Short mmCIF file of C-alpha atoms and ligand atoms in Angstrom, two decimals:
data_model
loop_
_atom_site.label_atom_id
_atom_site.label_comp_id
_atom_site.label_asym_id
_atom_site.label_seq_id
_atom_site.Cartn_x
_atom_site.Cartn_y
_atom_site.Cartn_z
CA UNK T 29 133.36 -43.92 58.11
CA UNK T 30 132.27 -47.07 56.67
CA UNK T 31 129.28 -46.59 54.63
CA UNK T 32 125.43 -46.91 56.28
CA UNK T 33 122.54 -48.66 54.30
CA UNK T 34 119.99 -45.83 54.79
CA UNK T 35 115.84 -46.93 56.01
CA UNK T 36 115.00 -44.65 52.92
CA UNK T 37 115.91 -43.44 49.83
CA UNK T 38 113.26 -42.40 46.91
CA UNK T 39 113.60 -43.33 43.58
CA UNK T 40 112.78 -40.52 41.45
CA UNK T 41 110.87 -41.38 38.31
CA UNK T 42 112.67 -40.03 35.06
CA UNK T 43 109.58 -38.26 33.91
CA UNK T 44 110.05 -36.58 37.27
CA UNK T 45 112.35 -33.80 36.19
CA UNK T 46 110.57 -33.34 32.66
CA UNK T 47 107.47 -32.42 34.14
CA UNK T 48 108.79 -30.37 37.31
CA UNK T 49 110.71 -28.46 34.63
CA UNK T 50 107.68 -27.86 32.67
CA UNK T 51 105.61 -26.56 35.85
CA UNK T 52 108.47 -24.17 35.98
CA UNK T 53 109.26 -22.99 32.70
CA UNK T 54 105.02 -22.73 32.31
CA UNK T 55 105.21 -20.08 35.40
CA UNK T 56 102.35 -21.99 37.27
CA UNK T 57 103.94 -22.77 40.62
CA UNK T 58 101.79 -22.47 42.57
CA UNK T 59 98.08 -23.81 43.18
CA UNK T 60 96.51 -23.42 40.13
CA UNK T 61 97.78 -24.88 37.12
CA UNK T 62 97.03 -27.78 34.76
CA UNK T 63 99.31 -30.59 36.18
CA UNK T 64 96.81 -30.48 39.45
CA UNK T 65 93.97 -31.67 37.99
CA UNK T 66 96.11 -34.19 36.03
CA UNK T 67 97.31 -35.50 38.97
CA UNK T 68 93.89 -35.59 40.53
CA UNK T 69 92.01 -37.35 37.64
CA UNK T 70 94.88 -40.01 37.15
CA UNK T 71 95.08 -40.76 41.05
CA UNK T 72 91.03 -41.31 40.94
CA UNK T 73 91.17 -43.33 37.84
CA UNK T 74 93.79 -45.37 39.34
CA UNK T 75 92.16 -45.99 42.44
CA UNK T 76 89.21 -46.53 41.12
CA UNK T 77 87.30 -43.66 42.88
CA UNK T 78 84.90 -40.73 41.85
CA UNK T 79 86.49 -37.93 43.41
CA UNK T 80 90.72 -37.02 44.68
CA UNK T 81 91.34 -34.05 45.87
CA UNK T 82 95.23 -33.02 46.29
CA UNK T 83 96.56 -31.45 49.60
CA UNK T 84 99.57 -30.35 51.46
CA UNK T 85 100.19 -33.33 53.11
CA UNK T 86 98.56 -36.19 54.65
CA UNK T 87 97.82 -34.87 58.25
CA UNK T 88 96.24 -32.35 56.25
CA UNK T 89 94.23 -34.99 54.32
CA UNK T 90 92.93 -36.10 57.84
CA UNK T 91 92.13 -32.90 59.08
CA UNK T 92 90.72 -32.36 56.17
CA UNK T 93 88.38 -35.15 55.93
CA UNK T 94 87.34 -35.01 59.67
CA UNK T 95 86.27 -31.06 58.85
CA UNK T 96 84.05 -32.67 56.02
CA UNK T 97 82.43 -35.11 57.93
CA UNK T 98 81.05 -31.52 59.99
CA UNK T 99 83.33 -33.24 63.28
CA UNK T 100 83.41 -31.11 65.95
CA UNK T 101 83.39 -30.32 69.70
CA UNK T 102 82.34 -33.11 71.64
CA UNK T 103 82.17 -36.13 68.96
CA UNK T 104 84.52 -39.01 69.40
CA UNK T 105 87.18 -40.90 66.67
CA UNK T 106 87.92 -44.11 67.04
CA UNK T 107 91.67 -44.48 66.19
CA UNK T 108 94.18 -47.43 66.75
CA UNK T 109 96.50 -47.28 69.57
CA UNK T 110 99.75 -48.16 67.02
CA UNK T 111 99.94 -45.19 65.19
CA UNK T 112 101.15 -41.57 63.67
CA UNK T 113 100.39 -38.28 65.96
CA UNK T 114 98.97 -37.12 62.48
CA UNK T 115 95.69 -39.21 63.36
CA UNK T 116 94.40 -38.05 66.66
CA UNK T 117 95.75 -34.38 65.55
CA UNK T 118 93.32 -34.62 62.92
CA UNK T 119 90.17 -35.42 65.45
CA UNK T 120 92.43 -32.46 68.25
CA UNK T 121 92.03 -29.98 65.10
CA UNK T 122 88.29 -30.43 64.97
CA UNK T 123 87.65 -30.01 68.88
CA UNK T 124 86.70 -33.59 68.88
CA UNK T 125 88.42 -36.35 71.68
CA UNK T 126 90.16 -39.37 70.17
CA UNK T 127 89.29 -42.76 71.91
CA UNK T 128 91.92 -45.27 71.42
CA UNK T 129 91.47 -48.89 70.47
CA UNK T 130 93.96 -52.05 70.42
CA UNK T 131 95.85 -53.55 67.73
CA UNK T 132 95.56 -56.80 66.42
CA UNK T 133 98.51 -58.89 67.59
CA UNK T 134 99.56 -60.07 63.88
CA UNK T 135 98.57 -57.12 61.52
CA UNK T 136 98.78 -54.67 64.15
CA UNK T 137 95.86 -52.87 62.40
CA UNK T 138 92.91 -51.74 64.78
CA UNK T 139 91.27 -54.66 66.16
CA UNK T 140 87.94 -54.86 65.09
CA UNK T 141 86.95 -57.35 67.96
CA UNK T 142 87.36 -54.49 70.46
CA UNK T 143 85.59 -51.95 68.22
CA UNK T 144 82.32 -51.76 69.54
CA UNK T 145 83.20 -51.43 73.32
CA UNK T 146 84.48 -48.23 72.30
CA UNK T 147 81.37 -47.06 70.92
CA UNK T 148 79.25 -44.42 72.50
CA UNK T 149 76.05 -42.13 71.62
CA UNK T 150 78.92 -39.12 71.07
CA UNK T 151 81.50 -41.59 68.02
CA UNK T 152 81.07 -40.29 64.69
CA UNK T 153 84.04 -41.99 62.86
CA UNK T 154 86.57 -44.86 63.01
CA UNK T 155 90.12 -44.45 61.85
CA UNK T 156 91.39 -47.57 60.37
CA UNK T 157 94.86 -47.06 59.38
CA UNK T 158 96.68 -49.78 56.84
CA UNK T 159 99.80 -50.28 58.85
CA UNK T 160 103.30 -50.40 57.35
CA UNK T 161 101.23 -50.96 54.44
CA UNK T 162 99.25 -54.36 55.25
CA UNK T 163 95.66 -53.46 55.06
CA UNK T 164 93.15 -53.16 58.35
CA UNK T 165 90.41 -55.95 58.07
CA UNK T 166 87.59 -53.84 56.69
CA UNK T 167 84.91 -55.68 56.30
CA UNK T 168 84.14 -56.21 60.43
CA UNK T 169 85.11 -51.89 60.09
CA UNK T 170 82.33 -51.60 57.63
CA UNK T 171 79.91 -53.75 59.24
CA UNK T 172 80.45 -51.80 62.75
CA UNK T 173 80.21 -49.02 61.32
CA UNK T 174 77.04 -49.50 59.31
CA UNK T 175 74.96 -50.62 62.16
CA UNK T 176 76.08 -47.81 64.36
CA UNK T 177 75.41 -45.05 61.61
CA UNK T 178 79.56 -44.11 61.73
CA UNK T 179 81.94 -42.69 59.14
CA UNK T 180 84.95 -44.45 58.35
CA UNK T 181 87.99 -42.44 57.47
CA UNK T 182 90.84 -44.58 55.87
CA UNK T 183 94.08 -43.38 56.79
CA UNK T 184 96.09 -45.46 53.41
CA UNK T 185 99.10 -42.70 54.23
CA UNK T 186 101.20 -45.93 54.48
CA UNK T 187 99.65 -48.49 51.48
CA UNK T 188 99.46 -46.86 48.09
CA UNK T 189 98.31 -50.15 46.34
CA UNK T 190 97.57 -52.31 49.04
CA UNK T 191 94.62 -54.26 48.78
CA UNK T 192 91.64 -55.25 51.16
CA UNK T 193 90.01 -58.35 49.13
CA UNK T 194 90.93 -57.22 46.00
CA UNK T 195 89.99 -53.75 46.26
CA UNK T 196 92.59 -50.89 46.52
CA UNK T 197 92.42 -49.22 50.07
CA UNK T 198 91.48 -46.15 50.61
CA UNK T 199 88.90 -46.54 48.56
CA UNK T 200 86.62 -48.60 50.80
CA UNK T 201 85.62 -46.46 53.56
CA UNK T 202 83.76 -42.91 53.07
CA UNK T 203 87.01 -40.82 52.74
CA UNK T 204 90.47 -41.99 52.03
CA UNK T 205 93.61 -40.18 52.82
CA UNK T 206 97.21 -40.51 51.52
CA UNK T 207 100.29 -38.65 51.99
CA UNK T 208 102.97 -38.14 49.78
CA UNK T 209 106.02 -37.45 51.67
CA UNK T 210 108.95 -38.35 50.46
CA UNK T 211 109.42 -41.74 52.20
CA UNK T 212 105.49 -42.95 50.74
CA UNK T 213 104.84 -44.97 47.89
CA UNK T 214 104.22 -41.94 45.63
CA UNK T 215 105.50 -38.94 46.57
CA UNK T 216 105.02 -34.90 45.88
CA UNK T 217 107.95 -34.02 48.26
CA UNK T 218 105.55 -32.84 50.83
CA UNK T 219 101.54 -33.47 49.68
CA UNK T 220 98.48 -35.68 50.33
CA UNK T 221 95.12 -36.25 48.81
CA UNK T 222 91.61 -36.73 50.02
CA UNK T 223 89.49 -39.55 47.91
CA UNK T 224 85.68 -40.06 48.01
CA UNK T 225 82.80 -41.34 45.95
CA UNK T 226 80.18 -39.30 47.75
CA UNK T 227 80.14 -35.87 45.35
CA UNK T 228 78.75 -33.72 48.34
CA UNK T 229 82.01 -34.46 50.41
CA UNK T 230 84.30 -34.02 47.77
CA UNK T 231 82.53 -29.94 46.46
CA UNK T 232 83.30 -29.98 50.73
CA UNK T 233 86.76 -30.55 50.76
CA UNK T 234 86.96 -28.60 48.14
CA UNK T 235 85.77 -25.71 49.26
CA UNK T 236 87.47 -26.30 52.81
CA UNK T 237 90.74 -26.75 51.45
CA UNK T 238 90.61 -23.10 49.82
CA UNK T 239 89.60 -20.67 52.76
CA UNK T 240 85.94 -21.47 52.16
CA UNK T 241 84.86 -18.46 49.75
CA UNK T 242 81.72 -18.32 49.76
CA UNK T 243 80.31 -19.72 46.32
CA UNK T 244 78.59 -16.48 45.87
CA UNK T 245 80.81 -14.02 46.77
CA UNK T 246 84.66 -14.67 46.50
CA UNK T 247 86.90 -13.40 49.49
CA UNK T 248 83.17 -13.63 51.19
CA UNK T 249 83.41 -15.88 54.23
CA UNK T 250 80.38 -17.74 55.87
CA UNK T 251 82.35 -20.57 57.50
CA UNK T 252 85.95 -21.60 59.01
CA UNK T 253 88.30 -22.86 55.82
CA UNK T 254 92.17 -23.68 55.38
CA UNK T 255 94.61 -23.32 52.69
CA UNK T 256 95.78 -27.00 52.47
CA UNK T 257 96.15 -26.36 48.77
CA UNK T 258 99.31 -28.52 46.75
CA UNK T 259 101.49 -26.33 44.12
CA UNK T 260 101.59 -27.20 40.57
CA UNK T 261 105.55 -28.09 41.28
CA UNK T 262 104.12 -30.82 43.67
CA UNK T 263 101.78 -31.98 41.49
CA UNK T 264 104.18 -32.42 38.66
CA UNK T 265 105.79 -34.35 40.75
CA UNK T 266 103.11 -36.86 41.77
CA UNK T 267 102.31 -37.20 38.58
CA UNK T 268 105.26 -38.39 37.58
CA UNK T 269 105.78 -40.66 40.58
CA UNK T 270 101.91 -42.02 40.05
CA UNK T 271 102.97 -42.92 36.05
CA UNK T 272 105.64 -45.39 37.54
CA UNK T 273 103.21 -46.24 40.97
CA UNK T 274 102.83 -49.89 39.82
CA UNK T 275 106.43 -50.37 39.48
CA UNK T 276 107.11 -48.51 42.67
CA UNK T 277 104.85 -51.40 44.32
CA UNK T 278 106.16 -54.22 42.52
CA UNK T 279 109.62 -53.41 43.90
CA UNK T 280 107.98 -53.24 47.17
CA UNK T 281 106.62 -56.75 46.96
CA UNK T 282 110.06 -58.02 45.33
CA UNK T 283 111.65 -56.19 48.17
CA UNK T 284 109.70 -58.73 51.38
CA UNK T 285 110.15 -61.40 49.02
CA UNK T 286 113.97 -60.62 48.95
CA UNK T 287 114.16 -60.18 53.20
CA UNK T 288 111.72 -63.18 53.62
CA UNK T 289 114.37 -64.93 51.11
CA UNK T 290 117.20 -64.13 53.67
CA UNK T 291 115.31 -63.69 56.86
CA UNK T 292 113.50 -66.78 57.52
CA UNK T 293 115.05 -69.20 59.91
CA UNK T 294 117.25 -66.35 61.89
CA UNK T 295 115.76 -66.53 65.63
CA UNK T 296 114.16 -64.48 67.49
CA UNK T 297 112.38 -62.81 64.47
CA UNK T 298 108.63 -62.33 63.91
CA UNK T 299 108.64 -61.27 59.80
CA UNK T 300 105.75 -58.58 58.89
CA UNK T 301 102.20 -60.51 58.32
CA UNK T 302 100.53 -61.34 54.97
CA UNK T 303 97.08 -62.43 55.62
CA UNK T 304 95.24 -64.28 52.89
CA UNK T 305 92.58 -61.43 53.00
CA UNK T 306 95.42 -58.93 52.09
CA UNK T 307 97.95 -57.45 49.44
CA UNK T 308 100.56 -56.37 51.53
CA UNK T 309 102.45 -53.45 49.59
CA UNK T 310 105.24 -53.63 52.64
CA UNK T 311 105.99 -50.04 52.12
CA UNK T 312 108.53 -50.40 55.14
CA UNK T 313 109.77 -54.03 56.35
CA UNK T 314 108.37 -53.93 59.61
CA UNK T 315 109.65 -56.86 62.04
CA UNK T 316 109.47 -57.75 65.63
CA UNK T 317 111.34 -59.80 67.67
CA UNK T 318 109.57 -62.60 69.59
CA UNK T 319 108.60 -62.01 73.40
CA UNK T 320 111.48 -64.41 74.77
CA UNK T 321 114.54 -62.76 72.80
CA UNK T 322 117.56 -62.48 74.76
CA UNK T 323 118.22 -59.23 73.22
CA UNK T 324 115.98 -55.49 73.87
CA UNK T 325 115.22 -53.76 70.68
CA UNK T 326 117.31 -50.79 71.29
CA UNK T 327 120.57 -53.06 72.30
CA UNK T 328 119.97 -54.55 68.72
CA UNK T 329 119.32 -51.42 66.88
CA UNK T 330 122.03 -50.05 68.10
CA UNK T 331 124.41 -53.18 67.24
CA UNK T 332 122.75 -52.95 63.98
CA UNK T 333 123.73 -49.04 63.29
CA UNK T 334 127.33 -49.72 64.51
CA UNK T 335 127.41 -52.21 61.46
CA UNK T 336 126.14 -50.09 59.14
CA UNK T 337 122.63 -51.00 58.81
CA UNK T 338 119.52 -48.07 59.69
CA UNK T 339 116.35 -48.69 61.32
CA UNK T 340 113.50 -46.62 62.72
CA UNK T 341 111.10 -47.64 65.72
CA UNK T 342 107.77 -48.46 65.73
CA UNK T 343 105.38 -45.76 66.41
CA UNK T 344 104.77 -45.02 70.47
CA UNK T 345 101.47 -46.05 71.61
CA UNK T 346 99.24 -42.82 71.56
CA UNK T 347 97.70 -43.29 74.74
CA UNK T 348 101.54 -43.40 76.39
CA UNK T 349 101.97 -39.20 74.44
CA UNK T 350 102.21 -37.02 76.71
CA UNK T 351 99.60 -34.58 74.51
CA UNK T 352 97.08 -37.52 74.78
CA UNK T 353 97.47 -39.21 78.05
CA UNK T 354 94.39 -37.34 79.26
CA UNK T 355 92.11 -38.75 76.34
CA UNK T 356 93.26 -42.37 78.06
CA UNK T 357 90.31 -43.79 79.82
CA UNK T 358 90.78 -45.42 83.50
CA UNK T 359 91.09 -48.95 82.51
CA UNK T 360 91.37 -49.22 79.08
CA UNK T 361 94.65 -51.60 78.46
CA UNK T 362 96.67 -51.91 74.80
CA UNK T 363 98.77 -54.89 75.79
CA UNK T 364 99.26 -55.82 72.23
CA UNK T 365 100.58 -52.02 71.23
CA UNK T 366 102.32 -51.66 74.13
CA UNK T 367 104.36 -54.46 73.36
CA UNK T 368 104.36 -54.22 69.43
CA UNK T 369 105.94 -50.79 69.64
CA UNK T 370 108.53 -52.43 72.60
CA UNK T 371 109.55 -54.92 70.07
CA UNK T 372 109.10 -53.56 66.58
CA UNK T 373 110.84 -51.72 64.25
CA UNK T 374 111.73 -51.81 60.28
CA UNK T 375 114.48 -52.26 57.84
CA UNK T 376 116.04 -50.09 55.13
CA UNK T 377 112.96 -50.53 52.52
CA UNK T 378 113.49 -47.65 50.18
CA UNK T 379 112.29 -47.84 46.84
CA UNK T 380 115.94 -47.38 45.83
CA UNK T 381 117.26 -51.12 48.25
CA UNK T 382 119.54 -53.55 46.13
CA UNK T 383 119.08 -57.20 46.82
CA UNK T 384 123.09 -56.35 47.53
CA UNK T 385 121.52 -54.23 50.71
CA UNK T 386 118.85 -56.49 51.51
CA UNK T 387 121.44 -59.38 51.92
CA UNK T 388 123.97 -57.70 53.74
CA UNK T 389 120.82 -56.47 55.99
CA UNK T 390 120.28 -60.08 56.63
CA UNK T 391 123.99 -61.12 57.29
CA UNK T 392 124.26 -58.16 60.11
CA UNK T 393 121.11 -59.28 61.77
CA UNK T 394 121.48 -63.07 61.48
CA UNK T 395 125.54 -62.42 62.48
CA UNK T 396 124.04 -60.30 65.68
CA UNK T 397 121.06 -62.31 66.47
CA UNK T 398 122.85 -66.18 66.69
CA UNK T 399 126.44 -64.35 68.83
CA UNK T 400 124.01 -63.48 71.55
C1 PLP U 527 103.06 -40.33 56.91
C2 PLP U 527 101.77 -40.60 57.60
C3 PLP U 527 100.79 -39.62 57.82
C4 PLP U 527 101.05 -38.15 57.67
O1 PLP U 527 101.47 -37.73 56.48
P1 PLP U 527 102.30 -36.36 56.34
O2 PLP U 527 102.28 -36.16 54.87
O3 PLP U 527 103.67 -36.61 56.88
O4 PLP U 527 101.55 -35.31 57.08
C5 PLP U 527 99.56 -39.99 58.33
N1 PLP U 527 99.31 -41.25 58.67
C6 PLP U 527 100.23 -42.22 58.54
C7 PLP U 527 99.87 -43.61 58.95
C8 PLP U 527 101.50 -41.93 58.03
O5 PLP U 527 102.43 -42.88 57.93
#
């Protein structure tokens, strides 16, 4: 079988086995150990935040922060309509009921315009999530959020690096969360952190993350915890990954600059956005074709595969999930995430993509797309 350019493969820093190795030969596998709090300290330091706190994955990291923020039975999240299950699990977890909100039709990041309508005397946070790795518009977020006396939870699972006006998301809202999976920007395998400023939230998470012993008496319980605590293994692993993170991202950049090379001019193709507010870190190539293409998405991924070249689809709106369709209010329409996730989808984008791959990529879809 001729050989298939894959939508993923990692590239494993070469510190990565010295330290993994070390974690084992040191006998600290699991949660405690020294290359934990490394990891922790150098993720803060790099972001630019007071307080990370590492955790078993990134829905984790949402739960996680939602449990912080004391959400619970009753209160609303405000989420975009274009994303992960991981999301309105998070607010499901907590007893609380996700309210979905549009995308925007270029960054397909929650549109702030249709924020507010969504507001009611029962929201206590807002979800932004950085898309594919281009970053929500914040500062309308921030502002909403403000006046209405709302958390914001950053979901940056997707943009490691990416940057809202010069500043590094995740960091802007009152908790970010990451996740480390093997397809992210840094990965731990499977992992995720929680990152705050606010010192109160972070001795929370804390706490949470470890079955909530009570402070004063260990294996003493006063309130519900989890164990969303990372291994040591893990954590030698992110560090690793987080040593080479700014390489990681500018092969990311080099990477759109590489499809844009080939891409542009090939009909029927909308290339991902870079607004002039934003840092894109593309961590996958995310393109749509244009309303009027003579071609479905699914004919053309499949045309695609049979030539060797892997995609993956666009999210499904949540309100269309058959676990959410009864937190879809009577009326409320998502005609923009509706028909992003109709005619979206993204390109191999691994950290490990040769401009080789990137311009065979190109030849298959411009060969497909103009012998329509
Ligand atoms: C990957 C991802 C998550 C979940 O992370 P896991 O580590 O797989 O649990 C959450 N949100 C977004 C936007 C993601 O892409």
């Amino acid at each position: 079988m001729k050989s298939i350019i894959p939508v993923n493969q990692p590239d494993l820093s070469p510190k990565a086995k010295t330290y993994v190795v070390d974690a084992v030969t040191s006998g600290w596998v699991s949660s405690a150990g020294p290359y934990i709090k490394k990891f922790e300290e150098s993720y803060a330091r790099w972001l630019g935040v007071r307080h990370a706190v590492t955790v078993t994955n990134g829905t984790a990291a949402l739960h996680l922060a939602l449990a912080a923020l004391d959400i619970g039975q009753g209160d609303e999240i405000i989420i975009p309509d274009l994303t992960i299950i991981s999301c309105p699990l998070a607010a499901l977890y907590c007893g609380a009921t996700p309210v979905f909100v549009d995308v925007d039709p270029v960054t397909f990041t929650i549109d702030a315009t249709q924020l507010e309508s969504q507001i009611t005397k029962h929201t206590k946070a807002i979800m932004p999530v950085h898309l594919y790795g281009h970053p929500a518009d914040m500062d309308p977020i921030m502002a909403i959020a403000n006046k209405h006396k709302l958390y914001v939870v950053e979901d940056a699972a997707e943009a490691h690096g990416a940057k809202y006006k010069g500043k590094l998301v995740g960091s802007i809202g009152d908790i970010g969360c990451f996740s480390f999976y093997a397809n992210k920007v840094v990965t731990t395998g499977e992992g995720g952190m929680v990152v705050t400023n606010n010192s109160k939230l972070a001795d929370r998470m804390r706490l949470l993350k470890d079955l909530a012993h009570s402070p004063k008496k260990r294996f003493y319980h006063e309130q519900v915890g989890y164990n969303y605590r990372m291994t040591n293994l893990a954590a030698a692993l992110g560090l690793a990954q987080l040593e080479s993170v700014e390489k990681y991202i500018a092969k990311k950049k080099w990477m759109a600059r590489m499809y844009k090379k080939y891409l542009t001019g090939i009909p029927h193709l909308v290339l991902p956005p870079q607004m002039p507010w934003a840092e894109s870190v593309y961590w996958m190539y995310a393109i749509t074709l244009t309303p009027d293409a003579p071609i479905t998405k699914d004919t053309l991924r499949k045309k695609l595969l049979e030539q060797g070249v892997d995609t993956r689809d666009f999210f499904y709106p949540l309100h269309t999930q058959p676990i959410l369709k009864k937190y879809h209010k009577k009326g409320d329409r998502f005609p923009v995430s509706v028909s992003a996730a109709n005619r979206g989808f993204y390109l191999p984008s691994g950290l490990a993509i040769s401009e080789k791959q990137i311009h065979q990529v190109a030849h298959v879809l411009n060969h497909t797309l103009t012998n329509l």
